[in-house]
Amino acid sequence: MTEVTERTHSSGATAGTAEPIIRCVGLDKWYGSVHALKNVDVSFNKGEVIGLVGDNGAGKSTLIKILSGAHAPDAGEIFVEGKRVHLRTTRDAMDLGIETIYQYTAMVPDMSIARNIFIGREPVSFRIGPVGLLDRRQMARESMEALRQVDLHLRSPDTPVVELSGGERQGVAIARAMYFRSKVMILDEPTNHLSLKETQKVLDFVAGLRDMGITSVFISHNLHHVYPISDRIVVMARGEKIADLPKADTTIEALSDLII
Ligand SMILES: Nc1ncnc2c1ncn2[C@@H]1O[C@H](COP(=O)(O)OP(=O)(O)OP(=O)(O)O)[C@@H](O)[C@H]1O
Ligand SMILES: [Mg+2]
């Protein structure tokens, strides 16, 4: 078991150690008789890129589903910027600035880019983000601006997402998170099934998020994707966190050994 010092045991921020964006304490999750998460303590700090790795069934997606409000834990506590939260819906998580991107479910393929950017945040219910009510034209304009921020130059905000490549779709999802000033971006296998070039683009997006001070949690089976962009690597196995290491203290080889 490899452990780094938990910087975050005290509830208040101590000198020089900012409160983590997200802190989980003792998370447990059962699916019937499957114990998918076992007493997991983990923290994500502001502006960090955290690589979350582990073999199939290790509990990675379960952890992030809990953090995105999709699943409820059976035990444990979640703190966002030091405040205890109860994430009952994905909307609860989004309102707290936690955005999750899945390879396939992040987008509604038949809807336009603009609609996808504003999905779940339809104009009448705007409470966060830099704008109040938006009309369609404004929505289109804002969408293109959001895409330009991630250096994605697509033809038109009315293009259906189904016509975009996998990498472009990830770009749209990331642009959305940036536009709504998300604090934490969770990416579950965002480079799955992407070409080399598209993978590089997604990795560049994540680097861009760090430059903006946004925390990213990046899940991938491919250590060669995770390692270069991560500041810290969290390793899970059989529902437990088995390592939590600054990148400088580990190597791809050491991580592969831990995972296997
Ligand atoms: N909805 C579900 N119902 C029942 N069991 C589930 C469910 N979701 C996950 N599990 C089980 O919980 C355990 C953890 O699964 P999880 O999806 O979190 O793993 P993972 O680390 O994301 O794996 P992968 O790398 O394959 O995506 C596995 O044993 C899995 O079979
Ligand atoms: Mg998974």
PDB file of C-alpha atoms and ligand atoms in Angstrom:
ATOM      1  CA  MET A   1       0.000   0.000   0.000  1.00  0.00           C
ATOM      2  CA  THR A   2       1.465   3.292  -1.067  1.00  0.00           C
ATOM      3  CA  GLU A   3       0.051   6.376   0.586  1.00  0.00           C
ATOM      4  CA  VAL A   4       0.990   9.988   0.473  1.00  0.00           C
ATOM      5  CA  THR A   5       0.245  12.254   3.380  1.00  0.00           C
ATOM      6  CA  GLU A   6      -3.341  13.426   3.417  1.00  0.00           C
ATOM      7  CA  ARG A   7      -3.148  17.151   3.337  1.00  0.00           C
ATOM      8  CA  THR A   8      -6.733  17.594   4.263  1.00  0.00           C
ATOM      9  CA  HIS A   9      -7.574  15.979   7.563  1.00  0.00           C
ATOM     10  CA  SER A  10      -8.458  19.172   9.375  1.00  0.00           C
ATOM     11  CA  SER A  11     -11.718  20.729   8.318  1.00  0.00           C
ATOM     12  CA  GLY A  12     -10.558  24.322   8.142  1.00  0.00           C
ATOM     13  CA  ALA A  13      -7.828  25.379   5.736  1.00  0.00           C
ATOM     14  CA  THR A  14      -4.511  25.573   7.482  1.00  0.00           C
ATOM     15  CA  ALA A  15      -1.698  27.926   6.555  1.00  0.00           C
ATOM     16  CA  GLY A  16      -0.444  27.199   3.055  1.00  0.00           C
ATOM     17  CA  THR A  17      -2.871  24.362   2.361  1.00  0.00           C
ATOM     18  CA  ALA A  18      -5.985  25.457   0.564  1.00  0.00           C
ATOM     19  CA  GLU A  19      -9.226  23.570   1.109  1.00  0.00           C
ATOM     20  CA  PRO A  20      -9.606  20.881  -1.563  1.00  0.00           C
ATOM     21  CA  ILE A  21     -12.307  21.449  -4.152  1.00  0.00           C
ATOM     22  CA  ILE A  22     -13.654  17.967  -3.393  1.00  0.00           C
ATOM     23  CA  ARG A  23     -12.926  15.834  -0.370  1.00  0.00           C
ATOM     24  CA  CYS A  24     -14.431  12.386   0.097  1.00  0.00           C
ATOM     25  CA  VAL A  25     -14.316  10.617   3.415  1.00  0.00           C
ATOM     26  CA  GLY A  26     -15.114   6.942   3.897  1.00  0.00           C
ATOM     27  CA  LEU A  27     -17.153   6.395   0.748  1.00  0.00           C
ATOM     28  CA  ASP A  28     -18.813   3.005   0.495  1.00  0.00           C
ATOM     29  CA  LYS A  29     -20.983   1.684  -2.298  1.00  0.00           C
ATOM     30  CA  TRP A  30     -22.684  -1.661  -2.774  1.00  0.00           C
ATOM     31  CA  TYR A  31     -24.457  -2.901  -5.888  1.00  0.00           C
ATOM     32  CA  GLY A  32     -26.440  -5.785  -4.459  1.00  0.00           C
ATOM     33  CA  SER A  33     -23.732  -8.086  -3.149  1.00  0.00           C
ATOM     34  CA  VAL A  34     -20.908  -6.328  -5.032  1.00  0.00           C
ATOM     35  CA  HIS A  35     -18.853  -4.078  -2.762  1.00  0.00           C
ATOM     36  CA  ALA A  36     -17.818  -1.542  -5.404  1.00  0.00           C
ATOM     37  CA  LEU A  37     -16.272   1.113  -3.106  1.00  0.00           C
ATOM     38  CA  LYS A  38     -14.638   0.340   0.211  1.00  0.00           C
ATOM     39  CA  ASN A  39     -14.040   3.183   2.624  1.00  0.00           C
ATOM     40  CA  VAL A  40     -12.510   5.497   0.028  1.00  0.00           C
ATOM     41  CA  ASP A  41     -10.885   8.738   1.187  1.00  0.00           C
ATOM     42  CA  VAL A  42      -9.744  10.977  -1.623  1.00  0.00           C
ATOM     43  CA  SER A  43      -9.265  14.693  -2.208  1.00  0.00           C
ATOM     44  CA  PHE A  44      -8.950  16.791  -5.328  1.00  0.00           C
ATOM     45  CA  ASN A  45      -7.207  20.141  -5.077  1.00  0.00           C
ATOM     46  CA  LYS A  46      -7.845  23.309  -7.025  1.00  0.00           C
ATOM     47  CA  GLY A  47      -6.291  23.384 -10.459  1.00  0.00           C
ATOM     48  CA  GLU A  48      -4.867  19.883 -10.237  1.00  0.00           C
ATOM     49  CA  VAL A  49      -5.070  17.224 -12.925  1.00  0.00           C
ATOM     50  CA  ILE A  50      -5.677  13.922 -11.165  1.00  0.00           C
ATOM     51  CA  GLY A  51      -5.250  10.696 -13.086  1.00  0.00           C
ATOM     52  CA  LEU A  52      -7.610   8.028 -11.785  1.00  0.00           C
ATOM     53  CA  VAL A  53      -6.437   4.591 -12.837  1.00  0.00           C
ATOM     54  CA  GLY A  54      -7.083   0.962 -12.029  1.00  0.00           C
ATOM     55  CA  ASP A  55      -8.082  -2.293 -13.631  1.00  0.00           C
ATOM     56  CA  ASN A  56     -11.588  -3.145 -14.886  1.00  0.00           C
ATOM     57  CA  GLY A  57     -14.087  -3.134 -12.055  1.00  0.00           C
ATOM     58  CA  ALA A  58     -11.760  -1.261  -9.676  1.00  0.00           C
ATOM     59  CA  GLY A  59     -14.475   1.233  -8.787  1.00  0.00           C
ATOM     60  CA  LYS A  60     -13.361   4.281 -10.770  1.00  0.00           C
ATOM     61  CA  SER A  61     -16.646   4.924 -12.535  1.00  0.00           C
ATOM     62  CA  THR A  62     -18.564   4.229  -9.348  1.00  0.00           C
ATOM     63  CA  LEU A  63     -16.553   6.899  -7.551  1.00  0.00           C
ATOM     64  CA  ILE A  64     -17.158   9.484 -10.241  1.00  0.00           C
ATOM     65  CA  LYS A  65     -20.833   8.585 -10.566  1.00  0.00           C
ATOM     66  CA  ILE A  66     -21.169   9.416  -6.894  1.00  0.00           C
ATOM     67  CA  LEU A  67     -19.320  12.694  -7.395  1.00  0.00           C
ATOM     68  CA  SER A  68     -21.514  13.584 -10.350  1.00  0.00           C
ATOM     69  CA  GLY A  69     -24.705  12.946  -8.405  1.00  0.00           C
ATOM     70  CA  ALA A  70     -25.736   9.965 -10.547  1.00  0.00           C
ATOM     71  CA  HIS A  71     -25.422   7.426  -7.723  1.00  0.00           C
ATOM     72  CA  ALA A  72     -25.782   7.828  -3.980  1.00  0.00           C
ATOM     73  CA  PRO A  73     -23.110   6.357  -1.698  1.00  0.00           C
ATOM     74  CA  ASP A  74     -24.184   3.909   1.002  1.00  0.00           C
ATOM     75  CA  ALA A  75     -21.850   5.548   3.483  1.00  0.00           C
ATOM     76  CA  GLY A  76     -19.362   8.377   3.629  1.00  0.00           C
ATOM     77  CA  GLU A  77     -19.267  12.111   3.260  1.00  0.00           C
ATOM     78  CA  ILE A  78     -18.507  14.514   0.443  1.00  0.00           C
ATOM     79  CA  PHE A  79     -17.251  18.037   0.987  1.00  0.00           C
ATOM     80  CA  VAL A  80     -17.116  20.646  -1.764  1.00  0.00           C
ATOM     81  CA  GLU A  81     -14.800  23.519  -0.864  1.00  0.00           C
ATOM     82  CA  GLY A  82     -15.049  22.459   2.759  1.00  0.00           C
ATOM     83  CA  LYS A  83     -18.819  22.299   2.894  1.00  0.00           C
ATOM     84  CA  ARG A  84     -20.663  19.008   3.395  1.00  0.00           C
ATOM     85  CA  VAL A  85     -22.893  18.318   0.406  1.00  0.00           C
ATOM     86  CA  HIS A  86     -25.561  15.822  -0.577  1.00  0.00           C
ATOM     87  CA  LEU A  87     -25.517  15.216  -4.313  1.00  0.00           C
ATOM     88  CA  ARG A  88     -28.962  13.821  -5.031  1.00  0.00           C
ATOM     89  CA  THR A  89     -29.038  14.541  -8.755  1.00  0.00           C
ATOM     90  CA  THR A  90     -26.554  15.335 -11.488  1.00  0.00           C
ATOM     91  CA  ARG A  91     -28.027  18.818 -11.469  1.00  0.00           C
ATOM     92  CA  ASP A  92     -26.972  19.201  -7.806  1.00  0.00           C
ATOM     93  CA  ALA A  93     -23.410  18.422  -8.835  1.00  0.00           C
ATOM     94  CA  MET A  94     -23.536  20.754 -11.839  1.00  0.00           C
ATOM     95  CA  ASP A  95     -24.810  23.568  -9.655  1.00  0.00           C
ATOM     96  CA  LEU A  96     -21.766  23.068  -7.439  1.00  0.00           C
ATOM     97  CA  GLY A  97     -19.512  23.294 -10.478  1.00  0.00           C
ATOM     98  CA  ILE A  98     -18.870  19.585 -10.971  1.00  0.00           C
ATOM     99  CA  GLU A  99     -19.200  18.573 -14.607  1.00  0.00           C
ATOM    100  CA  THR A 100     -18.819  15.013 -15.860  1.00  0.00           C
ATOM    101  CA  ILE A 101     -18.042  13.967 -19.385  1.00  0.00           C
ATOM    102  CA  TYR A 102     -18.602  10.454 -20.619  1.00  0.00           C
ATOM    103  CA  GLN A 103     -17.519   9.265 -24.018  1.00  0.00           C
ATOM    104  CA  TYR A 104     -21.019   8.464 -25.203  1.00  0.00           C
ATOM    105  CA  THR A 105     -23.598  10.012 -22.959  1.00  0.00           C
ATOM    106  CA  ALA A 106     -22.359  13.579 -22.754  1.00  0.00           C
ATOM    107  CA  MET A 107     -24.142  14.599 -25.916  1.00  0.00           C
ATOM    108  CA  VAL A 108     -27.478  14.207 -27.590  1.00  0.00           C
ATOM    109  CA  PRO A 109     -26.285  13.362 -31.116  1.00  0.00           C
ATOM    110  CA  ASP A 110     -29.322  14.582 -33.007  1.00  0.00           C
ATOM    111  CA  MET A 111     -29.328  17.961 -31.353  1.00  0.00           C
ATOM    112  CA  SER A 112     -27.217  20.911 -32.446  1.00  0.00           C
ATOM    113  CA  ILE A 113     -23.951  21.935 -30.878  1.00  0.00           C
ATOM    114  CA  ALA A 114     -25.635  24.979 -29.351  1.00  0.00           C
ATOM    115  CA  ARG A 115     -28.429  22.927 -27.810  1.00  0.00           C
ATOM    116  CA  ASN A 116     -25.908  20.472 -26.435  1.00  0.00           C
ATOM    117  CA  ILE A 117     -23.890  23.232 -24.850  1.00  0.00           C
ATOM    118  CA  PHE A 118     -26.950  24.514 -23.041  1.00  0.00           C
ATOM    119  CA  ILE A 119     -28.478  21.147 -22.303  1.00  0.00           C
ATOM    120  CA  GLY A 120     -29.786  20.780 -18.765  1.00  0.00           C
ATOM    121  CA  ARG A 121     -29.444  24.512 -18.337  1.00  0.00           C
ATOM    122  CA  GLU A 122     -32.289  25.727 -20.480  1.00  0.00           C
ATOM    123  CA  PRO A 123     -32.669  29.490 -20.480  1.00  0.00           C
ATOM    124  CA  VAL A 124     -35.532  29.701 -17.998  1.00  0.00           C
ATOM    125  CA  SER A 125     -33.598  27.924 -15.281  1.00  0.00           C
ATOM    126  CA  PHE A 126     -30.314  29.782 -15.576  1.00  0.00           C
ATOM    127  CA  ARG A 127     -28.874  30.385 -12.182  1.00  0.00           C
ATOM    128  CA  ILE A 128     -25.159  30.055 -12.758  1.00  0.00           C
ATOM    129  CA  GLY A 129     -22.783  31.072 -15.474  1.00  0.00           C
ATOM    130  CA  PRO A 130     -22.060  34.508 -16.774  1.00  0.00           C
ATOM    131  CA  VAL A 131     -25.416  35.095 -18.408  1.00  0.00           C
ATOM    132  CA  GLY A 132     -29.027  35.446 -17.454  1.00  0.00           C
ATOM    133  CA  LEU A 133     -31.748  34.653 -19.952  1.00  0.00           C
ATOM    134  CA  LEU A 134     -30.629  33.780 -23.436  1.00  0.00           C
ATOM    135  CA  ASP A 135     -32.495  33.631 -26.679  1.00  0.00           C
ATOM    136  CA  ARG A 136     -31.619  31.179 -29.428  1.00  0.00           C
ATOM    137  CA  ARG A 137     -29.487  33.607 -31.419  1.00  0.00           C
ATOM    138  CA  GLN A 138     -27.576  34.598 -28.367  1.00  0.00           C
ATOM    139  CA  MET A 139     -27.227  30.928 -27.463  1.00  0.00           C
ATOM    140  CA  ALA A 140     -25.709  30.247 -30.891  1.00  0.00           C
ATOM    141  CA  ARG A 141     -23.303  33.156 -30.542  1.00  0.00           C
ATOM    142  CA  GLU A 142     -22.270  32.174 -27.038  1.00  0.00           C
ATOM    143  CA  SER A 143     -21.751  28.579 -28.171  1.00  0.00           C
ATOM    144  CA  MET A 144     -19.355  29.561 -30.917  1.00  0.00           C
ATOM    145  CA  GLU A 145     -17.479  31.779 -28.488  1.00  0.00           C
ATOM    146  CA  ALA A 146     -17.235  28.881 -26.032  1.00  0.00           C
ATOM    147  CA  LEU A 147     -15.860  26.654 -28.782  1.00  0.00           C
ATOM    148  CA  ARG A 148     -13.307  29.243 -29.816  1.00  0.00           C
ATOM    149  CA  GLN A 149     -12.047  29.285 -26.238  1.00  0.00           C
ATOM    150  CA  VAL A 150     -10.970  25.676 -26.658  1.00  0.00           C
ATOM    151  CA  ASP A 151      -9.645  26.415 -30.120  1.00  0.00           C
ATOM    152  CA  LEU A 152     -12.359  24.403 -31.792  1.00  0.00           C
ATOM    153  CA  HIS A 153     -13.482  26.047 -34.982  1.00  0.00           C
ATOM    154  CA  LEU A 154     -16.657  24.359 -36.136  1.00  0.00           C
ATOM    155  CA  ARG A 155     -18.792  25.508 -39.014  1.00  0.00           C
ATOM    156  CA  SER A 156     -22.005  26.374 -37.305  1.00  0.00           C
ATOM    157  CA  PRO A 157     -23.651  26.110 -33.903  1.00  0.00           C
ATOM    158  CA  ASP A 158     -26.575  24.455 -35.679  1.00  0.00           C
ATOM    159  CA  THR A 159     -24.489  21.456 -36.774  1.00  0.00           C
ATOM    160  CA  PRO A 160     -25.926  18.297 -35.214  1.00  0.00           C
ATOM    161  CA  VAL A 161     -23.426  16.689 -32.874  1.00  0.00           C
ATOM    162  CA  VAL A 162     -23.838  13.396 -34.778  1.00  0.00           C
ATOM    163  CA  GLU A 163     -21.779  14.991 -37.572  1.00  0.00           C
ATOM    164  CA  LEU A 164     -18.813  15.654 -35.280  1.00  0.00           C
ATOM    165  CA  SER A 165     -15.866  13.371 -34.652  1.00  0.00           C
ATOM    166  CA  GLY A 166     -15.351  11.846 -31.207  1.00  0.00           C
ATOM    167  CA  GLY A 167     -12.617  14.352 -30.406  1.00  0.00           C
ATOM    168  CA  GLU A 168     -14.768  17.275 -31.508  1.00  0.00           C
ATOM    169  CA  ARG A 169     -17.587  16.043 -29.277  1.00  0.00           C
ATOM    170  CA  GLN A 170     -15.243  15.971 -26.307  1.00  0.00           C
ATOM    171  CA  GLY A 171     -14.223  19.492 -27.266  1.00  0.00           C
ATOM    172  CA  VAL A 172     -17.840  20.646 -27.219  1.00  0.00           C
ATOM    173  CA  ALA A 173     -18.342  19.059 -23.796  1.00  0.00           C
ATOM    174  CA  ILE A 174     -15.206  20.713 -22.478  1.00  0.00           C
ATOM    175  CA  ALA A 175     -16.209  24.055 -23.976  1.00  0.00           C
ATOM    176  CA  ARG A 176     -19.510  23.703 -22.144  1.00  0.00           C
ATOM    177  CA  ALA A 177     -17.781  23.132 -18.829  1.00  0.00           C
ATOM    178  CA  MET A 178     -15.547  26.129 -19.398  1.00  0.00           C
ATOM    179  CA  TYR A 179     -18.429  28.322 -20.442  1.00  0.00           C
ATOM    180  CA  PHE A 180     -20.349  27.514 -17.276  1.00  0.00           C
ATOM    181  CA  ARG A 181     -17.250  28.056 -15.173  1.00  0.00           C
ATOM    182  CA  SER A 182     -17.183  24.530 -13.829  1.00  0.00           C
ATOM    183  CA  LYS A 183     -14.726  24.034 -11.011  1.00  0.00           C
ATOM    184  CA  VAL A 184     -14.180  20.347 -11.525  1.00  0.00           C
ATOM    185  CA  MET A 185     -14.224  18.423 -14.744  1.00  0.00           C
ATOM    186  CA  ILE A 186     -14.471  14.662 -14.523  1.00  0.00           C
ATOM    187  CA  LEU A 187     -13.594  12.789 -17.693  1.00  0.00           C
ATOM    188  CA  ASP A 188     -14.357   9.066 -17.700  1.00  0.00           C
ATOM    189  CA  GLU A 189     -12.322   7.420 -20.460  1.00  0.00           C
ATOM    190  CA  PRO A 190     -12.518  10.461 -22.742  1.00  0.00           C
ATOM    191  CA  THR A 191      -9.921   9.084 -25.125  1.00  0.00           C
ATOM    192  CA  ASN A 192     -11.585   5.702 -25.668  1.00  0.00           C
ATOM    193  CA  HIS A 193     -11.933   4.914 -29.349  1.00  0.00           C
ATOM    194  CA  LEU A 194     -10.319   8.170 -30.425  1.00  0.00           C
ATOM    195  CA  SER A 195      -7.633   8.424 -33.060  1.00  0.00           C
ATOM    196  CA  LEU A 196      -4.133   9.454 -32.031  1.00  0.00           C
ATOM    197  CA  LYS A 197      -4.697  12.978 -33.265  1.00  0.00           C
ATOM    198  CA  GLU A 198      -8.040  13.321 -31.509  1.00  0.00           C
ATOM    199  CA  THR A 199      -6.572  11.904 -28.320  1.00  0.00           C
ATOM    200  CA  GLN A 200      -3.880  14.554 -28.420  1.00  0.00           C
ATOM    201  CA  LYS A 201      -6.555  17.208 -28.846  1.00  0.00           C
ATOM    202  CA  VAL A 202      -8.415  15.972 -25.746  1.00  0.00           C
ATOM    203  CA  LEU A 203      -5.176  15.931 -23.755  1.00  0.00           C
ATOM    204  CA  ASP A 204      -4.554  19.504 -24.896  1.00  0.00           C
ATOM    205  CA  PHE A 205      -8.035  20.471 -23.695  1.00  0.00           C
ATOM    206  CA  VAL A 206      -7.249  19.082 -20.270  1.00  0.00           C
ATOM    207  CA  ALA A 207      -3.995  21.038 -20.158  1.00  0.00           C
ATOM    208  CA  GLY A 208      -6.068  24.107 -21.073  1.00  0.00           C
ATOM    209  CA  LEU A 209      -8.394  23.422 -18.142  1.00  0.00           C
ATOM    210  CA  ARG A 210      -5.454  23.406 -15.773  1.00  0.00           C
ATOM    211  CA  ASP A 211      -4.310  26.753 -17.191  1.00  0.00           C
ATOM    212  CA  MET A 212      -7.744  28.106 -16.290  1.00  0.00           C
ATOM    213  CA  GLY A 213      -7.467  26.772 -12.736  1.00  0.00           C
ATOM    214  CA  ILE A 214     -10.106  24.101 -13.319  1.00  0.00           C
ATOM    215  CA  THR A 215      -9.539  20.787 -11.558  1.00  0.00           C
ATOM    216  CA  SER A 216      -9.713  17.699 -13.769  1.00  0.00           C
ATOM    217  CA  VAL A 217     -10.143  14.079 -12.838  1.00  0.00           C
ATOM    218  CA  PHE A 218      -9.054  12.030 -15.800  1.00  0.00           C
ATOM    219  CA  ILE A 219      -9.917   8.332 -15.947  1.00  0.00           C
ATOM    220  CA  SER A 220      -8.197   6.140 -18.469  1.00  0.00           C
ATOM    221  CA  HIS A 221      -6.895   2.633 -18.921  1.00  0.00           C
ATOM    222  CA  ASN A 222      -4.049   4.036 -20.921  1.00  0.00           C
ATOM    223  CA  LEU A 223      -1.266   5.150 -18.583  1.00  0.00           C
ATOM    224  CA  HIS A 224       0.458   6.757 -21.555  1.00  0.00           C
ATOM    225  CA  HIS A 225      -2.488   9.150 -21.821  1.00  0.00           C
ATOM    226  CA  VAL A 226      -2.928   9.784 -18.103  1.00  0.00           C
ATOM    227  CA  TYR A 227       0.625  10.025 -16.885  1.00  0.00           C
ATOM    228  CA  PRO A 228       1.962  12.917 -18.974  1.00  0.00           C
ATOM    229  CA  ILE A 229      -0.900  15.295 -18.145  1.00  0.00           C
ATOM    230  CA  SER A 230      -1.477  14.374 -14.485  1.00  0.00           C
ATOM    231  CA  ASP A 231      -0.086  16.151 -11.449  1.00  0.00           C
ATOM    232  CA  ARG A 232      -1.123  13.294  -9.206  1.00  0.00           C
ATOM    233  CA  ILE A 233      -2.190   9.710  -9.789  1.00  0.00           C
ATOM    234  CA  VAL A 234      -4.774   7.869  -7.733  1.00  0.00           C
ATOM    235  CA  VAL A 235      -4.806   4.100  -8.158  1.00  0.00           C
ATOM    236  CA  MET A 236      -7.824   1.967  -7.311  1.00  0.00           C
ATOM    237  CA  ALA A 237      -8.114  -1.803  -7.017  1.00  0.00           C
ATOM    238  CA  ARG A 238     -11.118  -3.901  -5.990  1.00  0.00           C
ATOM    239  CA  GLY A 239     -12.995  -0.888  -4.624  1.00  0.00           C
ATOM    240  CA  GLU A 240     -10.126   0.510  -2.605  1.00  0.00           C
ATOM    241  CA  LYS A 241      -7.747   3.387  -3.137  1.00  0.00           C
ATOM    242  CA  ILE A 242      -4.370   1.665  -3.113  1.00  0.00           C
ATOM    243  CA  ALA A 243      -2.098   4.550  -4.049  1.00  0.00           C
ATOM    244  CA  ASP A 244      -2.196   8.331  -4.220  1.00  0.00           C
ATOM    245  CA  LEU A 245       1.045   9.698  -5.580  1.00  0.00           C
ATOM    246  CA  PRO A 246       2.397  12.935  -6.972  1.00  0.00           C
ATOM    247  CA  LYS A 247       3.542  12.200 -10.501  1.00  0.00           C
ATOM    248  CA  ALA A 248       7.097  13.071  -9.551  1.00  0.00           C
ATOM    249  CA  ASP A 249       7.118  10.156  -7.096  1.00  0.00           C
ATOM    250  CA  THR A 250       6.132   7.467  -9.580  1.00  0.00           C
ATOM    251  CA  THR A 251       6.634   6.163 -13.097  1.00  0.00           C
ATOM    252  CA  ILE A 252       4.474   4.488 -15.708  1.00  0.00           C
ATOM    253  CA  GLU A 253       6.247   1.191 -14.937  1.00  0.00           C
ATOM    254  CA  ALA A 254       5.626   1.468 -11.193  1.00  0.00           C
ATOM    255  CA  LEU A 255       1.972   2.301 -11.822  1.00  0.00           C
ATOM    256  CA  SER A 256       1.490  -0.651 -14.179  1.00  0.00           C
ATOM    257  CA  ASP A 257       2.906  -2.927 -11.486  1.00  0.00           C
ATOM    258  CA  LEU A 258       0.455  -1.487  -8.941  1.00  0.00           C
ATOM    259  CA  ILE A 259      -2.514  -1.949 -11.237  1.00  0.00           C
ATOM    260  CA  ILE A 260      -1.786  -5.551 -12.179  1.00  0.00           C
TER     261      ILE A 260
HETATM  262  N1  LIG B   1     -24.975  -0.620 -11.984  1.00  0.00           N
HETATM  263  C1  LIG B   1     -24.277  -1.645 -11.473  1.00  0.00           C
HETATM  264  N2  LIG B   1     -24.901  -2.739 -10.972  1.00  0.00           N
HETATM  265  C2  LIG B   1     -24.205  -3.758 -10.435  1.00  0.00           C
HETATM  266  N3  LIG B   1     -22.871  -3.784 -10.344  1.00  0.00           N
HETATM  267  C3  LIG B   1     -22.203  -2.747 -10.814  1.00  0.00           C
HETATM  268  C4  LIG B   1     -22.852  -1.632 -11.402  1.00  0.00           C
HETATM  269  N4  LIG B   1     -21.917  -0.723 -11.783  1.00  0.00           N
HETATM  270  C5  LIG B   1     -20.741  -1.271 -11.467  1.00  0.00           C
HETATM  271  N5  LIG B   1     -20.896  -2.459 -10.876  1.00  0.00           N
HETATM  272  C6  LIG B   1     -19.822  -3.324 -10.342  1.00  0.00           C
HETATM  273  O1  LIG B   1     -19.080  -2.552  -9.415  1.00  0.00           O
HETATM  274  C7  LIG B   1     -17.686  -2.792  -9.561  1.00  0.00           C
HETATM  275  C8  LIG B   1     -16.972  -1.485  -9.883  1.00  0.00           C
HETATM  276  O2  LIG B   1     -17.367  -1.081 -11.183  1.00  0.00           O
HETATM  277  P1  LIG B   1     -16.892   0.290 -11.851  1.00  0.00           P
HETATM  278  O3  LIG B   1     -17.710   0.492 -13.055  1.00  0.00           O
HETATM  279  O4  LIG B   1     -16.880   1.358 -10.845  1.00  0.00           O
HETATM  280  O5  LIG B   1     -15.393  -0.081 -12.237  1.00  0.00           O
HETATM  281  P2  LIG B   1     -14.345   0.728 -13.138  1.00  0.00           P
HETATM  282  O6  LIG B   1     -13.115   0.884 -12.328  1.00  0.00           O
HETATM  283  O7  LIG B   1     -14.968   1.950 -13.697  1.00  0.00           O
HETATM  284  O8  LIG B   1     -14.063  -0.339 -14.298  1.00  0.00           O
HETATM  285  P3  LIG B   1     -13.768  -0.095 -15.864  1.00  0.00           P
HETATM  286  O9  LIG B   1     -12.321   0.251 -15.936  1.00  0.00           O
HETATM  287  O10 LIG B   1     -14.028  -1.427 -16.481  1.00  0.00           O
HETATM  288  O11 LIG B   1     -14.663   0.985 -16.375  1.00  0.00           O
HETATM  289  C9  LIG B   1     -17.550  -3.858 -10.629  1.00  0.00           C
HETATM  290  O12 LIG B   1     -17.471  -5.099  -9.981  1.00  0.00           O
HETATM  291  C10 LIG B   1     -18.832  -3.737 -11.399  1.00  0.00           C
HETATM  292  O13 LIG B   1     -19.192  -4.960 -11.983  1.00  0.00           O
HETATM  293 MG    MG B   2     -15.412   2.620 -15.638  1.00  0.00          MG
END
